[in-house]
mmCIF file of C-alpha atoms in Angstrom:
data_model
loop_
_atom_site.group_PDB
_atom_site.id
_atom_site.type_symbol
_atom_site.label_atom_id
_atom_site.label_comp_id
_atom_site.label_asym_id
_atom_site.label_seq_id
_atom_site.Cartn_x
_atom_site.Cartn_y
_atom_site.Cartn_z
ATOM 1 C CA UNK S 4 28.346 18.194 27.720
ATOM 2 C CA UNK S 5 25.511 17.031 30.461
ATOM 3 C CA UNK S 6 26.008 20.448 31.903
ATOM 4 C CA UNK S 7 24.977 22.220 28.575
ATOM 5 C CA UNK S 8 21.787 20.272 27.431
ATOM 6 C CA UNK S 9 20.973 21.215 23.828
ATOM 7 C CA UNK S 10 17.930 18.465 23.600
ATOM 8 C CA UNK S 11 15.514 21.316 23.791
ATOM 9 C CA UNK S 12 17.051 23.560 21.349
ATOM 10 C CA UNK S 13 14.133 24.894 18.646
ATOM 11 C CA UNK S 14 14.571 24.419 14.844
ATOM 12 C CA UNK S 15 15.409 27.618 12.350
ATOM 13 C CA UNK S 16 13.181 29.343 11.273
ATOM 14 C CA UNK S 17 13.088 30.941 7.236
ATOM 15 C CA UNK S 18 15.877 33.397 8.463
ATOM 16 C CA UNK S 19 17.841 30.141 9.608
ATOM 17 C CA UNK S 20 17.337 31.830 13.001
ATOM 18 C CA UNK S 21 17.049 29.717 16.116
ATOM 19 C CA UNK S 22 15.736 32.858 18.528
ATOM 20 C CA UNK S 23 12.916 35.248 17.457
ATOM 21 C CA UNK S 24 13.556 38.504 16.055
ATOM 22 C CA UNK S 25 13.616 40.552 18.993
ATOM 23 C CA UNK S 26 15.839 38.132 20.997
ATOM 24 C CA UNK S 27 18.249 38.539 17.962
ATOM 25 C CA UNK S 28 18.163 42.089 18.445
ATOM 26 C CA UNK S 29 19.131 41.943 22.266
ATOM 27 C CA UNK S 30 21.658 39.854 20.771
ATOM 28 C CA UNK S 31 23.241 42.136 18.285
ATOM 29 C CA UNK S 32 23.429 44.265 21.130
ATOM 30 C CA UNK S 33 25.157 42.699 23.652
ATOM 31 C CA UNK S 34 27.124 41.603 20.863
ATOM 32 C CA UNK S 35 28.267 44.653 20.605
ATOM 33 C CA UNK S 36 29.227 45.343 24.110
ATOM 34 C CA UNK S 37 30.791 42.495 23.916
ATOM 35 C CA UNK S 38 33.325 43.559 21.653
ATOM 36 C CA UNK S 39 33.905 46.992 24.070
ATOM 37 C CA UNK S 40 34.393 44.536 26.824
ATOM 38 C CA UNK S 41 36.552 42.633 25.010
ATOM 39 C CA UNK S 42 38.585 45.443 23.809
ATOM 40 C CA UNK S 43 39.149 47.214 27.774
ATOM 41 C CA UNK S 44 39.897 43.763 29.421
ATOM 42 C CA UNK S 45 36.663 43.195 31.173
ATOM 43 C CA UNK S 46 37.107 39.617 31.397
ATOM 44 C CA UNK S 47 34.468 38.865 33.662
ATOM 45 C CA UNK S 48 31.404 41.365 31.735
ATOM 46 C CA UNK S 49 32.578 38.912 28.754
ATOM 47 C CA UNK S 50 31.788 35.947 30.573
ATOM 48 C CA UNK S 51 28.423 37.179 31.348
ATOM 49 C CA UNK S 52 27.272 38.424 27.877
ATOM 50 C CA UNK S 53 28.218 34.745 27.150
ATOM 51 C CA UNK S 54 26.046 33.223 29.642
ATOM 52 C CA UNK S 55 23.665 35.640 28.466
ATOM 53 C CA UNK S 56 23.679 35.161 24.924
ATOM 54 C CA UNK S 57 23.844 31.049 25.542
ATOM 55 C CA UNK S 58 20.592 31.533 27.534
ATOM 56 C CA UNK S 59 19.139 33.163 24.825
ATOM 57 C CA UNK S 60 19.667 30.578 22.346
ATOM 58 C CA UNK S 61 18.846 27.952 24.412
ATOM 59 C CA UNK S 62 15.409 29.910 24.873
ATOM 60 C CA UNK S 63 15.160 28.811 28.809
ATOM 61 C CA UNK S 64 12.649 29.897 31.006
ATOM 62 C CA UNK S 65 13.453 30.510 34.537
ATOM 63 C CA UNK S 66 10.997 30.577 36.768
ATOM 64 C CA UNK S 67 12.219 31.618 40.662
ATOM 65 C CA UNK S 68 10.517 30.047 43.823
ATOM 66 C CA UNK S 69 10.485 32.725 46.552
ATOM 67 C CA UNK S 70 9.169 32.911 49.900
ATOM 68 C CA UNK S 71 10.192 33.004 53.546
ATOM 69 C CA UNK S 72 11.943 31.326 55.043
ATOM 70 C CA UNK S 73 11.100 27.726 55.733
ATOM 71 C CA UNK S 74 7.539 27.292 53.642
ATOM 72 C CA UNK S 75 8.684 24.808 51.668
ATOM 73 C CA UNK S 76 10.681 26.190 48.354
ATOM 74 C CA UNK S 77 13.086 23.461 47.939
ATOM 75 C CA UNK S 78 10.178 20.868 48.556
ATOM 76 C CA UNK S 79 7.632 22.149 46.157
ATOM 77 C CA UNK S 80 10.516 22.136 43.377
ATOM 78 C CA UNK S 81 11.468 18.414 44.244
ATOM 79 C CA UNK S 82 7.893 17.219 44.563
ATOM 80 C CA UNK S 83 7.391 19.401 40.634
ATOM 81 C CA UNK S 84 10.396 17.244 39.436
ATOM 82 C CA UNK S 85 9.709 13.794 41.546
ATOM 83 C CA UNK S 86 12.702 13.549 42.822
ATOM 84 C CA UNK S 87 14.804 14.767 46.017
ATOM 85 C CA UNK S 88 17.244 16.447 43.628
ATOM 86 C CA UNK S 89 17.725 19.709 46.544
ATOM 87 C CA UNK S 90 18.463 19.366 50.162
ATOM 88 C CA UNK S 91 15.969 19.822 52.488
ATOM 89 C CA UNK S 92 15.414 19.768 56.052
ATOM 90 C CA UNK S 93 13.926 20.897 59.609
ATOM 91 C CA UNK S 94 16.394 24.046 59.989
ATOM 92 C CA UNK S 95 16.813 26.649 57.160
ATOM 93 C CA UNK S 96 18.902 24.865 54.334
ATOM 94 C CA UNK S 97 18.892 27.083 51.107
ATOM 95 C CA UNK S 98 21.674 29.700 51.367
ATOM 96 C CA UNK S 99 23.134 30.091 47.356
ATOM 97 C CA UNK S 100 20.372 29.932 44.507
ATOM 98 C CA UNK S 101 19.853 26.979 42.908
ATOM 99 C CA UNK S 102 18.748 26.150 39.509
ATOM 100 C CA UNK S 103 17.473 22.531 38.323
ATOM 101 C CA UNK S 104 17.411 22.881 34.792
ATOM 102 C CA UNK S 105 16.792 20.171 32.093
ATOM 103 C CA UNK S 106 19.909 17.775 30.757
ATOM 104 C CA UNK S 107 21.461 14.485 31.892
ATOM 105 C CA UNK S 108 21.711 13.722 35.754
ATOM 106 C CA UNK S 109 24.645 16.177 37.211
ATOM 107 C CA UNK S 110 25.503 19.252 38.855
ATOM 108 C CA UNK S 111 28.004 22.396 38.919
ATOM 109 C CA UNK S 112 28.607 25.285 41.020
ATOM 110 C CA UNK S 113 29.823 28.680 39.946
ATOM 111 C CA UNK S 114 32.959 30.375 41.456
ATOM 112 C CA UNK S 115 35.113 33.305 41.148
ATOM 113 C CA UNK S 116 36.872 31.081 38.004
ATOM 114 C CA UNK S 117 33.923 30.271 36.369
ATOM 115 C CA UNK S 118 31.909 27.022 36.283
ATOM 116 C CA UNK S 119 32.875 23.426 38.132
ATOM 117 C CA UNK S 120 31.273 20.486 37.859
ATOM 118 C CA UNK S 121 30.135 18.662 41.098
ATOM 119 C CA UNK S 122 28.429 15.520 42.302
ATOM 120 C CA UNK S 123 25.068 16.022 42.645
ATOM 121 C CA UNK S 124 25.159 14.071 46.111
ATOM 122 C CA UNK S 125 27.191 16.553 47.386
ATOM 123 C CA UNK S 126 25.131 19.615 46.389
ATOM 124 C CA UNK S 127 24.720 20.252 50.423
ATOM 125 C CA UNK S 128 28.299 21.604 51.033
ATOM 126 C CA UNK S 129 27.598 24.012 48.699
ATOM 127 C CA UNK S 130 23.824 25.065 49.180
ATOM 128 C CA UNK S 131 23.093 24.288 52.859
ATOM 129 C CA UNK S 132 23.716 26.973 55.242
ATOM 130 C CA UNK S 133 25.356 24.165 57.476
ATOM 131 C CA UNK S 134 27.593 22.972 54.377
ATOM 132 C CA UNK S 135 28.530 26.631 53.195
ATOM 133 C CA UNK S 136 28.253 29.484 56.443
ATOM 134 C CA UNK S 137 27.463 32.412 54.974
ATOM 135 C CA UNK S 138 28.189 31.303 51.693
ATOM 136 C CA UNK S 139 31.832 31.060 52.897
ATOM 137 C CA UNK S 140 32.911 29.455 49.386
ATOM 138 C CA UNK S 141 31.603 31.915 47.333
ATOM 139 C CA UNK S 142 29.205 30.375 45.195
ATOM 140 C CA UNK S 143 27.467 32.535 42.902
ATOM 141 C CA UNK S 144 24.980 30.090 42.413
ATOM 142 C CA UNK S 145 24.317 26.356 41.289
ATOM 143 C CA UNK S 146 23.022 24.281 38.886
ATOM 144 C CA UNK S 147 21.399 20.996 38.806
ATOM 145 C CA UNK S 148 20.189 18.594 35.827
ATOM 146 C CA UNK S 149 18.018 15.952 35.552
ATOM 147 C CA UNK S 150 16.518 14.186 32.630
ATOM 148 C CA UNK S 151 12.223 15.304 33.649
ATOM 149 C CA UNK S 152 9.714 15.775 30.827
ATOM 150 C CA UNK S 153 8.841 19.025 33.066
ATOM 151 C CA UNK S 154 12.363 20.519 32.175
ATOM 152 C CA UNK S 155 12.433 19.373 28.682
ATOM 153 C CA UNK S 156 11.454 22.399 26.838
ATOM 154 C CA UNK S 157 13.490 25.243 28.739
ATOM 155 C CA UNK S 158 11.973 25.151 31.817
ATOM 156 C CA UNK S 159 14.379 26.221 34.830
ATOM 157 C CA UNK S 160 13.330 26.240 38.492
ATOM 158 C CA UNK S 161 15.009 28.426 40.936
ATOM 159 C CA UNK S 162 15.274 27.471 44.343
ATOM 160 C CA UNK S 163 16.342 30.797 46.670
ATOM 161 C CA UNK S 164 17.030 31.268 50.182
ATOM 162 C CA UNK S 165 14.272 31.946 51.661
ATOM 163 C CA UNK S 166 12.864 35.533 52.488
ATOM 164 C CA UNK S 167 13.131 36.948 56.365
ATOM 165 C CA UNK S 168 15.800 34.291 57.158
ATOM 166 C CA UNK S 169 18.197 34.708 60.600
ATOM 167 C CA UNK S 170 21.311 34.233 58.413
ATOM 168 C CA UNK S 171 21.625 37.731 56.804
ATOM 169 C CA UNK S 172 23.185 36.257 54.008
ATOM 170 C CA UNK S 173 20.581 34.128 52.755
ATOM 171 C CA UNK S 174 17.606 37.382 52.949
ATOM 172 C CA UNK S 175 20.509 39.713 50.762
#
């Protein structure tokens, strides 16, 4: 899938292990919750020990941009990756955070159902504070791909709306 890039997945090691020993252990662990989860219908705690266990293999590194309001988050990311891969503009834009994240060109945005793939040219309905008011589509966040060298080992840069902002939706 373009949305789940594997290309900078690491090799086993002797235990045939693709995560170090202590992520294994955090593993085992939510494993294990897991399985209570599982067992008392928490649908959505399952969904996140899943995300969170897929993170962990994929050994990603996310690394948040955060500031006020208006100093340039969303540019310093795009200007990292060479591209305008996230909106920008004059008035605040970021209201949901944003991650741009290494795999082929695409986007998604997660809802209340799970994940949903997008276009990435229309990434401003769902980001923007113009596109989504108060984040009136409840997005729980969003994820962008691209093919950069930058990304290619696990890096993932978060774009977040920004710090001190009028819209007291984007500062919570």
């Amino acid at each position: 899938s373009i949305l789940h890039p594997s290309a900078h997945a690491l090799p086993p090691t002797a235990s045939g292990s693709t995560v170090p020993r202590s992520v294994n252990g955090q593993c085992e662990t939510l494993g294990g919750l897991k399985g209570i989860a599982t067992s008392v219908g928490a649908v959505e705690v399952v969904e996140e020990i899943d995300e969170l266990l897929r993170r962990a293999a994929d050994r990603l590194v996310y690394v948040a941009c955060v500031g006020e309001v208006k100093m340039g988050k969303s540019t310093l990311i795009n200007a990292l990756v060479g591209a305008d891969v996230l909106p920008t503009g004059i008035v605040p834009v970021t209201s949901v955070p944003t991650v741009v994240r290494y795999g082929e060109r695409g986007a998604r945005v997660r809802e209340e159902g799970g994940w949903r793939a997008i276009e990435p040219t229309d990434l401003i309905a769902y980001v923007s504070q113009e596109g989504n008011p108060g984040n009136a589509k409840k997005c729980r966040g969003v994820e962008v791909t691209l093919p950069h060298p930058l990304l290619r080992d696990g890096l993932c840069l978060v774009d977040t709306p920004g710090l001190g902002s009028v819209f007291e939706e984007n500062t919570a």
